PDB file of C-alpha atoms in Angstrom:
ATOM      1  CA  UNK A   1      89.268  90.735  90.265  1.00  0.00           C
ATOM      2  CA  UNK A   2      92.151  92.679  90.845  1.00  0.00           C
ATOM      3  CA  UNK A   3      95.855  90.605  91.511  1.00  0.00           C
ATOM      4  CA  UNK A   4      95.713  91.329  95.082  1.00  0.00           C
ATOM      5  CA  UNK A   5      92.067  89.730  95.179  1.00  0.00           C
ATOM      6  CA  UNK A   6      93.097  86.670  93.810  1.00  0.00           C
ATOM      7  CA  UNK A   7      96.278  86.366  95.956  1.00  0.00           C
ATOM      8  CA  UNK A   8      93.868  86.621  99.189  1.00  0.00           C
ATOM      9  CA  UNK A   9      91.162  84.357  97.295  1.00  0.00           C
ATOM     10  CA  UNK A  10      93.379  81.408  96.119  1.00  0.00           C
ATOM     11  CA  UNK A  11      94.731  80.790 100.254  1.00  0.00           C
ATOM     12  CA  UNK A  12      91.269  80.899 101.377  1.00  0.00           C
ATOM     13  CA  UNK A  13      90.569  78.574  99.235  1.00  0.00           C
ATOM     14  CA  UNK A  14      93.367  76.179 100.248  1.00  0.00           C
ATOM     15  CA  UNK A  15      92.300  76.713 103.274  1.00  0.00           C
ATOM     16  CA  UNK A  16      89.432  75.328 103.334  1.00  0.00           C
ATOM     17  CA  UNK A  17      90.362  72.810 101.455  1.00  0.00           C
ATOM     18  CA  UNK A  18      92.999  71.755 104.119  1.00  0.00           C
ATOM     19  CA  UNK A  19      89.719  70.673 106.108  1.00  0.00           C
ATOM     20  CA  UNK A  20      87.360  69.243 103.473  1.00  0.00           C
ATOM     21  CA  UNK A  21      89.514  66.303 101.474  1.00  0.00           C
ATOM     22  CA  UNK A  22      86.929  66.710  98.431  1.00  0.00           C
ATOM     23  CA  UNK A  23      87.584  70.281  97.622  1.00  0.00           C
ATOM     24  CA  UNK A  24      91.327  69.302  98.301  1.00  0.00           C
ATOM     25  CA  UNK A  25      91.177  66.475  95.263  1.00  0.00           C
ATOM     26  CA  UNK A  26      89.211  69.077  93.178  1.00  0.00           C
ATOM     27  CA  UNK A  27      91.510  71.880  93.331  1.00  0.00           C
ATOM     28  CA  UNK A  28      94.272  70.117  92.806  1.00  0.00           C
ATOM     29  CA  UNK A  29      92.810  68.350  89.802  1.00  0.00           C
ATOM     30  CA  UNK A  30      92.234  72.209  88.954  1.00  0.00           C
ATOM     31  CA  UNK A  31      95.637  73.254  89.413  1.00  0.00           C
ATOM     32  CA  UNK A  32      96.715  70.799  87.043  1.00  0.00           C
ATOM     33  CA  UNK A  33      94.454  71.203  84.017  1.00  0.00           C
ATOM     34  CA  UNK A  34      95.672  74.436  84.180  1.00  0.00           C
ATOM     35  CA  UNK A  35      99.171  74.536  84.014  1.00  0.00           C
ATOM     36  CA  UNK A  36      98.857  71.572  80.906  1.00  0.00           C
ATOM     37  CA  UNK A  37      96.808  74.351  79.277  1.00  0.00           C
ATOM     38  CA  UNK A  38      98.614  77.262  79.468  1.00  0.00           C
ATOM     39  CA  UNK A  39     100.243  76.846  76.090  1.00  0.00           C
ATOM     40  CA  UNK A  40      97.098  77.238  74.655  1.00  0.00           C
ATOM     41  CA  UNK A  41      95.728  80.064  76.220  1.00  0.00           C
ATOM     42  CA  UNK A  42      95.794  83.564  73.961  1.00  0.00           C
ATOM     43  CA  UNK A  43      98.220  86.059  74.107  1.00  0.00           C
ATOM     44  CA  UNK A  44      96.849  88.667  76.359  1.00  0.00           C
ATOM     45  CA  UNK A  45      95.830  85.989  79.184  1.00  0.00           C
ATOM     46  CA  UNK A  46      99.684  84.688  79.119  1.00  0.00           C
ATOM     47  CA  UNK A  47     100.858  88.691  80.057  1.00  0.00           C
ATOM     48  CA  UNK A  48      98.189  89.319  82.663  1.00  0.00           C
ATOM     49  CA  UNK A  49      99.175  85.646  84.385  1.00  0.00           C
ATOM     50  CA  UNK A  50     103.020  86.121  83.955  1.00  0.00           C
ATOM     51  CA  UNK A  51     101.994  90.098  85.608  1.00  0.00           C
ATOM     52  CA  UNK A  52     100.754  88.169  88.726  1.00  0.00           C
ATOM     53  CA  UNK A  53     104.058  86.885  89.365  1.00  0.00           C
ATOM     54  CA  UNK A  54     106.627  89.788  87.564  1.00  0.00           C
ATOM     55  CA  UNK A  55     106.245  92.772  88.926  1.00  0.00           C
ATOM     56  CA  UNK A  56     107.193  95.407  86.540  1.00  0.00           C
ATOM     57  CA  UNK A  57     103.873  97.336  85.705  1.00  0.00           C
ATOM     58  CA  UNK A  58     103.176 100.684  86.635  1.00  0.00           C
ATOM     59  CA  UNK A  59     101.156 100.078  90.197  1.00  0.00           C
ATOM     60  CA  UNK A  60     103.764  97.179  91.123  1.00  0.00           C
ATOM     61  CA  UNK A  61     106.565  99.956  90.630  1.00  0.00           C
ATOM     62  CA  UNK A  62     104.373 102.719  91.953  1.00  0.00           C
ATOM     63  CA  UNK A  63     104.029 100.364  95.095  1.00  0.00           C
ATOM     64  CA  UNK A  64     107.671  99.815  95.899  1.00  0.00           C
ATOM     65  CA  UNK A  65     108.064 103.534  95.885  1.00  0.00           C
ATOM     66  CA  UNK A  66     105.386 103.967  98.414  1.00  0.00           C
ATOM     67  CA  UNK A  67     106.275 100.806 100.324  1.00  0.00           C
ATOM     68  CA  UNK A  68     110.466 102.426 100.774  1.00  0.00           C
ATOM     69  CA  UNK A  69     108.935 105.641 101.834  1.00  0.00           C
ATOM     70  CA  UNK A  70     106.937 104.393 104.165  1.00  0.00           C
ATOM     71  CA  UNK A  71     109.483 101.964 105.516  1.00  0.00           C
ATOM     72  CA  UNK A  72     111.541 104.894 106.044  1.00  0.00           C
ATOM     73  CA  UNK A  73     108.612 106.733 107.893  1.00  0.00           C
ATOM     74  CA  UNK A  74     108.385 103.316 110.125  1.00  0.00           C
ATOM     75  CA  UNK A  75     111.879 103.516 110.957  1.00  0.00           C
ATOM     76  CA  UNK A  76     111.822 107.571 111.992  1.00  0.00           C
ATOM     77  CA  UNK A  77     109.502 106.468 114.724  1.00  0.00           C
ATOM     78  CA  UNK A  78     109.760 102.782 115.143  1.00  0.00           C
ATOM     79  CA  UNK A  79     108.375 102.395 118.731  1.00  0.00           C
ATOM     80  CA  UNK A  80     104.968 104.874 118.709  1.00  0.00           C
ATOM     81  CA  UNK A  81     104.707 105.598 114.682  1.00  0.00           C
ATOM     82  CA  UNK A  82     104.052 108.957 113.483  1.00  0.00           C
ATOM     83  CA  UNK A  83     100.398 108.645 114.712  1.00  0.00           C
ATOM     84  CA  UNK A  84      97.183 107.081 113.831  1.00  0.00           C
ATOM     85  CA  UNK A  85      96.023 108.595 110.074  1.00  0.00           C
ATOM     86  CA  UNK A  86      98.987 110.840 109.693  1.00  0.00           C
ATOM     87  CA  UNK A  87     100.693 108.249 106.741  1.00  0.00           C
ATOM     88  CA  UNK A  88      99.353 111.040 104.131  1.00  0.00           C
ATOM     89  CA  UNK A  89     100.905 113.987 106.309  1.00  0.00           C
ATOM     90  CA  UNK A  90     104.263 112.487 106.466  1.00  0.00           C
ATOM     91  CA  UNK A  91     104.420 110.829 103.259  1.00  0.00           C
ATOM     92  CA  UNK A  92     106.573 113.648 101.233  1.00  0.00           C
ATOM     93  CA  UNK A  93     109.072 114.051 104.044  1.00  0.00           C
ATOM     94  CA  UNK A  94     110.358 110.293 102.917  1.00  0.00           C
ATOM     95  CA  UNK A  95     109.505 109.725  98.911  1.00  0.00           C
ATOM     96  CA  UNK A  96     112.054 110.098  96.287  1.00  0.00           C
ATOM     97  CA  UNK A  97     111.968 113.980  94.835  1.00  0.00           C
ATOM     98  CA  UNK A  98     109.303 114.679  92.006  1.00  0.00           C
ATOM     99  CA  UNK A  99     106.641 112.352  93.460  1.00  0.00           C
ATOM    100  CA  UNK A 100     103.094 112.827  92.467  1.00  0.00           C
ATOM    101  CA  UNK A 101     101.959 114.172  96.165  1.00  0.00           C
ATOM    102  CA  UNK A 102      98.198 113.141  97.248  1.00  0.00           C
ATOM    103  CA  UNK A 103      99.299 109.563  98.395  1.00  0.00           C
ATOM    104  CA  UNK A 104      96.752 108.559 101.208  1.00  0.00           C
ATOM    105  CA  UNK A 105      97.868 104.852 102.329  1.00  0.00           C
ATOM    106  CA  UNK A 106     100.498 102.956 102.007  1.00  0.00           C
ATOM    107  CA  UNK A 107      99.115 100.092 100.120  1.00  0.00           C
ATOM    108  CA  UNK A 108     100.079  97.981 102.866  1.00  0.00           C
ATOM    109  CA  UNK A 109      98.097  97.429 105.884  1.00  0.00           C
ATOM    110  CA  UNK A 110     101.136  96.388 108.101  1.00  0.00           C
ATOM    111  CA  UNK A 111     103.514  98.535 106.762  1.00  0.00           C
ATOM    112  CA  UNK A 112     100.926 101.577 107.670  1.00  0.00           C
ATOM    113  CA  UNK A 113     100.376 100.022 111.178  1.00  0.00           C
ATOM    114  CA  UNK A 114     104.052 100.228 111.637  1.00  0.00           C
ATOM    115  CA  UNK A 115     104.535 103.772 110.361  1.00  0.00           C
ATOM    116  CA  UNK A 116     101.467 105.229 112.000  1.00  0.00           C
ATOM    117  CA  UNK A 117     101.133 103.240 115.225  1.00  0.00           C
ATOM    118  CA  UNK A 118     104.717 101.700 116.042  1.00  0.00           C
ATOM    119  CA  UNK A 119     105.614  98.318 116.770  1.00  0.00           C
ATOM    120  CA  UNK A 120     103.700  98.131 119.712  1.00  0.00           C
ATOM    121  CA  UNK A 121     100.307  99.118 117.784  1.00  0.00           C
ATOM    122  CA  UNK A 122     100.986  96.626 115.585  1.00  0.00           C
ATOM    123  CA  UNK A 123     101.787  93.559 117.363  1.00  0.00           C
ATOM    124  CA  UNK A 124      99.037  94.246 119.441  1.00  0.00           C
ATOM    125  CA  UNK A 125      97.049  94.024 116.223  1.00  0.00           C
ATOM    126  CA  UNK A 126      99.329  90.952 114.989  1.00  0.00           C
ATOM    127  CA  UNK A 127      98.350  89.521 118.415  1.00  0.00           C
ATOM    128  CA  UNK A 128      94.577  89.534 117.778  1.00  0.00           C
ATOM    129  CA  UNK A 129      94.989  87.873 114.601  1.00  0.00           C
ATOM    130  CA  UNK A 130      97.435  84.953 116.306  1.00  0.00           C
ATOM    131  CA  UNK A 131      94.812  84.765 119.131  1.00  0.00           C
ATOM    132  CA  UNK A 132      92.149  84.222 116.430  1.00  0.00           C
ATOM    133  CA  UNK A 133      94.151  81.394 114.498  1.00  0.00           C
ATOM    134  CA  UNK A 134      95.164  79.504 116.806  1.00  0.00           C
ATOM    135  CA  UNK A 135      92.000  78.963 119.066  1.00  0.00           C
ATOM    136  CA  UNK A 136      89.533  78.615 115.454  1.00  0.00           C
ATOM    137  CA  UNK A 137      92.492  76.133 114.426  1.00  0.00           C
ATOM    138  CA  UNK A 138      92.298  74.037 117.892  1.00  0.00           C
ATOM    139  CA  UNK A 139      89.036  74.281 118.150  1.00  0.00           C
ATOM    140  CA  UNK A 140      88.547  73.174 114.433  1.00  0.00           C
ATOM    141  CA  UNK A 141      90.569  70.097 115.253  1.00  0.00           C
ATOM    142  CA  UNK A 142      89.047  68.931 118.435  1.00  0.00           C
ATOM    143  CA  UNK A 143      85.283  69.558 117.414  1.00  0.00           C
ATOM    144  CA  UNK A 144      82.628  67.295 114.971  1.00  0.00           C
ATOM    145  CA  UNK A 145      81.704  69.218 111.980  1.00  0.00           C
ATOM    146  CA  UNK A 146      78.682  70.764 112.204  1.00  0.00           C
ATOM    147  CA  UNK A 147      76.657  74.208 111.629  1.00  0.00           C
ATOM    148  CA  UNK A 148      78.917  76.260 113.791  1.00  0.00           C
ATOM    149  CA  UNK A 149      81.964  74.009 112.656  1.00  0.00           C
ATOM    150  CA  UNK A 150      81.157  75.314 109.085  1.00  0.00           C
ATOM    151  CA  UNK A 151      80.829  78.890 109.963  1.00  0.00           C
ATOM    152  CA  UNK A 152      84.168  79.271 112.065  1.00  0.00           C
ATOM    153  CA  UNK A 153      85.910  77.270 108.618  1.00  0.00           C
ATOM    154  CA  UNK A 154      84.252  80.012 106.761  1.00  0.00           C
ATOM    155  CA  UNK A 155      85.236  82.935 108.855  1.00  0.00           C
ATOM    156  CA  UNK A 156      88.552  81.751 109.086  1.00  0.00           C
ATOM    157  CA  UNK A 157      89.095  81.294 105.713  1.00  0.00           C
ATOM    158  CA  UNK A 158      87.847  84.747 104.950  1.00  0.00           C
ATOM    159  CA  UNK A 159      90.558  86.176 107.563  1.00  0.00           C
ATOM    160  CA  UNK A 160      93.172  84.691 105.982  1.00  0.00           C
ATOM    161  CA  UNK A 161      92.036  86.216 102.666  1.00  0.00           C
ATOM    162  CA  UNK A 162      92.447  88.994 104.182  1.00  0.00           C
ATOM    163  CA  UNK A 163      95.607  88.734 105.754  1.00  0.00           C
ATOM    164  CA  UNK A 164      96.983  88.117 102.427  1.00  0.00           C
ATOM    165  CA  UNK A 165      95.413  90.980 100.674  1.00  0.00           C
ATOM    166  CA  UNK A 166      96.083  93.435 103.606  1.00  0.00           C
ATOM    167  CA  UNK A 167      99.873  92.763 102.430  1.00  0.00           C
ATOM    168  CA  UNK A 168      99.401  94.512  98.893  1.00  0.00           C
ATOM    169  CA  UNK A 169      96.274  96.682  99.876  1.00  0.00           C
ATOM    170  CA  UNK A 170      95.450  98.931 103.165  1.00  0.00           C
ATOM    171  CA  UNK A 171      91.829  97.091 103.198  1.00  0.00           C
ATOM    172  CA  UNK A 172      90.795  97.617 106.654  1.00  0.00           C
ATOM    173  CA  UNK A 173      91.261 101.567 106.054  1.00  0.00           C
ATOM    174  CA  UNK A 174      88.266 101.176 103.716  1.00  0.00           C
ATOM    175  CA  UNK A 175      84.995 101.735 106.148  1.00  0.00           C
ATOM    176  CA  UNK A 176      83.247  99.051 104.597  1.00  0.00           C
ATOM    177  CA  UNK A 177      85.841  96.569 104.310  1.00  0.00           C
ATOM    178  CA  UNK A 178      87.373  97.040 107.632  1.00  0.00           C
ATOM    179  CA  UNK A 179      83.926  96.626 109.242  1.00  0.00           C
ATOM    180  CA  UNK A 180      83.677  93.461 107.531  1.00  0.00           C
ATOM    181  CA  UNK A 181      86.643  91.891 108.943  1.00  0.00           C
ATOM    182  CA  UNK A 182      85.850  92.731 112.321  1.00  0.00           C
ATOM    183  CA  UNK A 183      81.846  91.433 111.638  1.00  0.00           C
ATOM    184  CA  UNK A 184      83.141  87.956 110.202  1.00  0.00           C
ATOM    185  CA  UNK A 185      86.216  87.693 113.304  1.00  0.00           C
ATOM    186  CA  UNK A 186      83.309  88.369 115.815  1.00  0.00           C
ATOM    187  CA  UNK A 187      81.116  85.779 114.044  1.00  0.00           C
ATOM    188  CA  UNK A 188      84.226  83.666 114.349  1.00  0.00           C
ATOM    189  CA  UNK A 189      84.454  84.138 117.852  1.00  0.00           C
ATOM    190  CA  UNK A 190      80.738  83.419 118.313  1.00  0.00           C
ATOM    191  CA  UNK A 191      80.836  79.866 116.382  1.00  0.00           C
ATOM    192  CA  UNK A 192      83.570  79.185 118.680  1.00  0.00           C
ATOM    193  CA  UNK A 193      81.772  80.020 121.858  1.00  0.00           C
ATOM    194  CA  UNK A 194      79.142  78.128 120.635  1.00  0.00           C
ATOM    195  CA  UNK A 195      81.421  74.966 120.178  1.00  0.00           C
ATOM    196  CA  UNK A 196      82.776  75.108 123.208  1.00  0.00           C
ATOM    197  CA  UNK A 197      79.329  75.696 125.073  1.00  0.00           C
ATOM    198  CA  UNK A 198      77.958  72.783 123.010  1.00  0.00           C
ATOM    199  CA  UNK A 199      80.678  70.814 124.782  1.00  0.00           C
ATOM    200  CA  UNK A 200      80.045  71.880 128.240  1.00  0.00           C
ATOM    201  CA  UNK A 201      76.155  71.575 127.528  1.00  0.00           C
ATOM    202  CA  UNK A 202      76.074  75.452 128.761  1.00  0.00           C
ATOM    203  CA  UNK A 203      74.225  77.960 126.843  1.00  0.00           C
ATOM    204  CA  UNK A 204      72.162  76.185 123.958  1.00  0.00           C
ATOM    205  CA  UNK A 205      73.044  77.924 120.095  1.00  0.00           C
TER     206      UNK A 205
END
């Protein structure tokens, strides 16, 4: 996996473990073993684990770039953005002089929200996500574990992964990818509804 995929898989992992005390004791069990072994481990497996966490390779430093210019594209047009998919049109007008052109996203979902869509775009966006979090989290508090307990854990696990990974990676401009997170926040939503009515002895699931 890529370093952005294990930054998004490692929360989503603690995550869940926040909610199931087993997986908690495991992982931390885990965790340990692994740092009293890192002497040991060869060579090459030392560089690409102190690369996670130094960023001085050629996409880290490639990323920075991109990130500044498009910072600088957010704060042209802070309020509206320079419009939805126009990050590529408008990237030369703010990277340093000599860039390789072709750059497409910004490697950073909320960074391209901001530049393309304003801050209004994305704290509606931000919104959705809080909205998300906080009723799966009450919910997931208040409720018996069960089927639908399980899949809301799950889905909101998996949007956290992504929140993480949208920081390093413009995932949700990917068709695929993007249509995935909205397919596991709906079935998020559902488990919910289906919690609730449960509850309320409304609608069976």
């Amino acid at each position: 996996m890529s370093r952005g995929a294990w930054f998004a898989f490692l929360p989503s992992v603690i995550f869940i473990a926040i909610w199931i005390r087993p997986l908690s004791v495991f992982l931390l069990a885990i965790a340990i073993l692994v740092i009293a072994l890192q002497p040991f481990y060869p060579p090459y497996l030392r560089e690409r684990l102190r690369s996670f966490f130094i960023f001085t390779d050629t996409s880290s430093i490639d990323r920075k770039i991109i990130w500044q210019a498009g910072w600088k594209m957010f704060l042209s047009k802070p309020w509206l953005g320079v419009g939805l998919g126009a990050f590529m049109f408008n990237f030369k007008k703010f990277v340093v002089e000599n860039y390789p052109s072709g750059i497409v996203y910004a490697h950073n979902c909320y960074l391209q929200m901001a530049s393309e869509i304003g801050i209004i775009g994305l704290l509606t966006f931000l919104s959705i996500l809080f909205s998300f979090f906080y009723h799966g989290i009450k919910i997931l508090n208040t409720h018996d574990k069960n089927y639908f307990w399980y899949i809301l854990l799950a889905s909101q696990a998996a949007i956290v992964g992504y929140c993480v990974q949208m920081g390093v990676d413009t995932i949700l401009y990917s068709l695929d990818l993007g249509m995935l997170f909205w397919l596991i926040m709906g079935i998020g939503v559902a488990a919910m509804k289906c919690l609730e009515a449960k509850d309320k002895k409304a609608v069976p699931c």
